[in-house]
C-alpha cells in the first residue's frame, strides 16, 4: 500500500502533530494486525465498523477504522512521521 | 450520515432555503441597494431586514445590520464603542469571538476586563455582573446561552439592575437566535449579535447586528454603498453606515427563508421537538455509568444540547469512532469557549457535544444512543 496524500488536521488544541494519511487502498484487518509488530494495538471489532488504535511509546499513536482509505497519526514530534512511513508502510 | 452538530452549523436546511438560493443565483443579479433592482425581482435585502425585525421584535428594520456572522457583529461593537481606559465586563461562558477581541484590546492597553465566573452548568449569577460595575464600566458582553452547556442567562435581571444606562449591553445570541423566542425590545439591551448558519438555518457567512436606537458605534469598515456615491465619507444613516461593500445577497436570501421557516413552523414547537430528543438521549444513556453528562441541569433553562464525556476515554476518540465507525457527526473539544471548561472539569480535552435539529428523527437518536453505549462499554 502507498500513501497518496498527507493532510494536516486542525484540532481544537494545537493540531500541528496530527496528520491524516491517505492510502491508495482500504485498510484491511490483516494490515491492522500486522501493526502489532510496531507497538501496542487495540482493536475493537464489535463496532459498526471496527476501530483500531496503535500506540508507539513516546513517538506517536495512530487510529483508524477498518475499511477506510485513511488513518490518523498523532505525532509527538514531526520527525516520527518518517519513522512510521519507513517502518510500517514500506 | 447522522448529523448531530447543529450548535456549530445547522444541517439540513429547510427545503425552501435550498430552492430559493438556487433560484436567486440562477437569475440575473439584482441588487436594490445598487441599481434599483430589475423589474420583477425581489428586494431580498429589505425583505430580510423586515422579517428579522419582526422575528426579534425590533422597532425599525433599519436597526438590523447585515454582517458576515456573529464574529463581525461582535467585533463591530467591541471595537466601535470602547476607548482607552474603558472597563468591560464579560463572562467565562463566552466564545472566542468575544474573548479574543477583548483580550486583544486589553493587551494593547486600551481596556481592562473583568471576567465573571459561571457555575458548573454555565449559569452566571446576574448580581455577580452587577457587582463588577465600576465608574469606567462602558460595556457588558454576555452570551445569551453557552454554546457548551446551552444554559440560558437571565438577561433581564442584569439590564433591570444597571445603575445607569451609560453602560451598554452586547448580547451574543449566536446559540439562541432562531432557537428560543427573543424580544429585543423587552430585553432592554443595546446590541444583539447573531450568526445565520446555526439555528437561523442560513448559509455560513451570514449574520446580523441589531442596534438599539440611540446607539452609534463606529463602523468596522467603510466603503461603497451603491448610493450617495458622490460623498467621500460614509453615509451616516442606518443601516448604510455599517454596511460598506457588496452585500452577501445569496446569504441574505438564505437568511430570509430560514427566518420565514422558523416563523411559519413556530419557534416554541421547534424547540419542544429538539428538547424531546435531549430527553430521549438522557433516558437512553443514564443507566450507563461510563457515559458522564456534563453541565446538564433540568431545573434551569437550557437549550437542546447534550454534552458528555466517557469515563477514561479521550473525547477525540469517541467522536472519531462516532463519525468513522457509526457515521454520526458530533463535535468534540472546547467548542471555542475555553474558559467555561474549568468549571465543568473538562479543561483537558473538552466534551463531546450533541446538538440535534428539528429535522433529527427519533430513530437517529436511538441509533446514536446505541452507538455511544457500545463505545463506552468497549473502550
Coordinates of C-alpha atoms in Angstrom, one line a residue, chain B residues 23-219:
Chain B
X23 CA -33.4 30.3 -7.8
X24 CA -31.6 33.5 -6.8
X25 CA -28.2 32.6 -8.1
X26 CA -29.6 31.3 -11.4
X27 CA -31.2 34.7 -12.1
X28 CA -29.6 37.9 -13.3
X29 CA -28.0 39.6 -10.2
X30 CA -30.4 42.2 -8.9
X31 CA -29.4 44.5 -6.1
X32 CA -31.9 47.1 -5.0
X33 CA -29.3 48.9 -2.9
X34 CA -27.1 49.3 -6.1
X35 CA -29.2 49.5 -9.2
X36 CA -32.8 49.8 -8.0
X37 CA -33.4 46.2 -8.9
X38 CA -34.6 44.5 -12.0
X39 CA -38.3 44.6 -12.8
X40 CA -40.0 41.6 -11.3
X41 CA -37.1 40.7 -8.9
X42 CA -37.4 40.6 -5.2
X43 CA -35.7 43.1 -2.9
X44 CA -34.3 40.5 -0.5
X45 CA -32.2 43.0 1.5
X46 CA -35.3 45.0 2.5
X47 CA -37.5 41.9 3.0
X48 CA -34.9 40.1 5.1
X49 CA -34.3 43.2 7.3
X50 CA -38.1 43.4 7.8
X51 CA -38.5 39.7 8.7
X52 CA -35.6 39.8 11.1
X53 CA -37.0 42.9 12.8
X54 CA -40.4 41.1 13.0
X55 CA -38.9 38.0 14.4
X56 CA -37.0 39.7 17.2
X57 CA -39.5 42.5 17.9
X58 CA -37.2 45.3 16.7
X59 CA -39.0 48.6 16.2
X60 CA -37.4 49.6 12.9
X61 CA -36.0 47.4 10.2
X62 CA -33.1 49.8 9.7
X63 CA -31.8 48.8 13.2
X64 CA -30.9 45.4 11.6
X65 CA -27.3 45.4 10.2
X66 CA -26.2 42.6 8.0
X67 CA -22.7 41.2 8.8
X68 CA -20.6 38.2 7.8
X69 CA -21.5 36.4 11.0
X70 CA -21.6 36.9 14.8
X71 CA -17.9 37.5 15.0
X72 CA -18.0 40.5 12.7
X73 CA -21.1 41.8 14.6
X74 CA -19.4 41.4 18.0
X75 CA -16.2 43.0 16.7
X76 CA -18.1 45.9 15.3
X77 CA -19.5 46.8 18.8
X78 CA -16.4 45.9 20.8
X79 CA -14.1 47.9 18.5
X80 CA -16.7 50.6 17.8
X81 CA -17.6 51.7 21.4
X82 CA -14.6 51.2 23.5
X83 CA -11.9 53.8 24.2
X84 CA -8.8 53.9 26.2
X85 CA -9.4 53.5 29.9
X86 CA -12.8 51.8 29.5
X87 CA -13.8 48.8 31.6
X88 CA -15.6 45.8 30.1
X89 CA -17.4 43.0 32.0
X90 CA -17.8 39.7 30.3
X91 CA -18.1 36.1 31.4
X92 CA -16.5 32.7 31.5
X93 CA -19.1 31.3 29.1
X94 CA -18.0 33.4 26.2
X95 CA -16.9 32.2 22.8
X96 CA -13.6 33.2 21.4
X97 CA -15.4 35.6 19.1
X98 CA -15.8 37.7 22.2
X99 CA -12.8 36.8 24.3
X100 CA -10.2 37.3 21.6
X101 CA -11.2 40.8 20.5
X102 CA -11.5 41.8 24.2
X103 CA -8.2 40.3 25.2
X104 CA -6.5 41.9 22.2
X105 CA -7.7 45.3 23.3
X106 CA -6.6 44.5 26.8
X107 CA -3.2 43.5 25.6
X108 CA -2.8 46.8 23.7
X109 CA -3.6 48.6 27.0
X110 CA -6.8 50.1 25.7
X111 CA -9.3 48.5 28.1
X112 CA -9.5 46.5 31.3
X113 CA -11.6 43.4 31.5
X114 CA -13.5 41.7 34.4
X115 CA -14.4 38.1 33.6
X116 CA -17.3 36.9 35.8
X117 CA -17.3 33.3 36.8
X118 CA -20.1 30.8 35.9
X119 CA -21.3 27.8 37.9
X120 CA -20.9 24.2 36.9
X121 CA -23.8 24.5 34.5
X122 CA -22.6 27.6 32.8
X123 CA -25.0 29.9 34.6
X124 CA -23.9 33.4 35.5
X125 CA -25.5 34.8 38.7
X126 CA -26.7 38.3 37.5
X127 CA -25.7 40.0 40.7
X128 CA -22.1 38.9 40.1
X129 CA -22.1 41.0 36.9
X130 CA -23.7 44.0 38.6
X131 CA -21.1 43.8 41.4
X132 CA -18.3 44.2 39.0
X133 CA -19.5 47.5 37.7
X134 CA -17.1 50.4 38.2
X135 CA -17.1 54.1 37.3
X136 CA -15.4 53.4 34.0
X137 CA -17.5 50.4 33.0
X138 CA -18.6 51.0 29.4
X139 CA -19.8 47.6 28.1
X140 CA -21.1 44.3 29.3
X141 CA -20.7 41.5 26.8
X142 CA -22.7 38.4 27.6
X143 CA -23.5 35.1 25.9
X144 CA -27.3 34.6 25.8
X145 CA -26.7 30.9 26.0
X146 CA -23.5 29.0 26.3
X147 CA -22.6 27.1 23.2
X148 CA -21.2 24.3 25.5
X149 CA -23.9 23.7 28.1
X150 CA -26.8 25.6 26.4
X151 CA -27.6 27.4 29.7
X152 CA -29.7 30.5 29.0
X153 CA -28.7 33.6 31.1
X154 CA -31.2 35.8 32.9
X155 CA -30.6 38.9 30.9
X156 CA -33.5 41.0 32.3
X157 CA -32.0 40.5 35.8
X158 CA -28.9 42.3 34.5
X159 CA -30.4 45.0 32.4
X160 CA -33.0 45.9 35.1
X161 CA -30.4 46.4 37.7
X162 CA -27.9 48.5 35.9
X163 CA -27.0 51.6 37.9
X164 CA -27.2 53.7 34.7
X165 CA -27.8 53.3 31.0
X166 CA -24.4 54.7 30.0
X167 CA -23.3 51.1 30.4
X168 CA -24.1 49.3 27.2
X169 CA -25.1 45.6 26.9
X170 CA -23.9 43.5 24.0
X171 CA -25.7 40.2 23.8
X172 CA -24.2 37.3 21.8
X173 CA -27.3 35.4 20.6
X174 CA -25.5 33.0 18.3
X175 CA -27.0 30.0 20.0
X176 CA -30.4 31.4 20.8
X177 CA -31.4 33.3 17.6
X178 CA -33.9 31.1 15.9
X179 CA -33.7 28.6 18.8
X180 CA -35.8 30.4 21.5
X181 CA -38.1 33.4 21.3
X182 CA -36.2 36.6 21.7
X183 CA -37.8 40.0 22.2
X184 CA -35.0 42.5 21.6
X185 CA -37.0 45.5 22.9
X186 CA -38.2 43.8 26.1
X187 CA -34.7 42.6 26.9
X188 CA -33.7 46.2 27.1
X189 CA -30.2 45.6 25.6
X190 CA -28.3 47.8 23.3
X191 CA -26.8 45.4 20.8
X192 CA -27.6 41.8 19.8
X193 CA -25.2 39.8 17.5
X194 CA -26.0 36.5 15.9
X195 CA -25.0 34.3 13.1
X196 CA -27.2 32.9 10.3
X197 CA -25.7 29.5 9.9
X198 CA -26.7 27.9 13.2
X199 CA -30.4 28.0 14.3
X200 CA -31.4 30.6 11.7
X201 CA -30.9 27.8 9.0
X202 CA -28.9 30.1 6.7
X203 CA -25.6 29.9 5.0
X204 CA -22.2 30.4 6.6
X205 CA -21.1 34.0 6.1
X206 CA -24.3 35.5 7.2
X207 CA -25.2 37.2 10.4
X208 CA -26.7 40.3 12.0
X209 CA -26.1 43.0 14.5
X210 CA -29.2 44.6 15.9
X211 CA -28.6 48.1 17.3
X212 CA -31.0 49.8 19.7
X213 CA -32.0 53.3 18.6
X214 CA -29.7 56.0 20.0
X215 CA -26.6 53.8 19.9
X216 CA -23.9 54.6 17.4
X217 CA -20.7 52.6 17.5
X218 CA -18.0 53.5 15.0
X219 CA -18.3 51.3 11.8

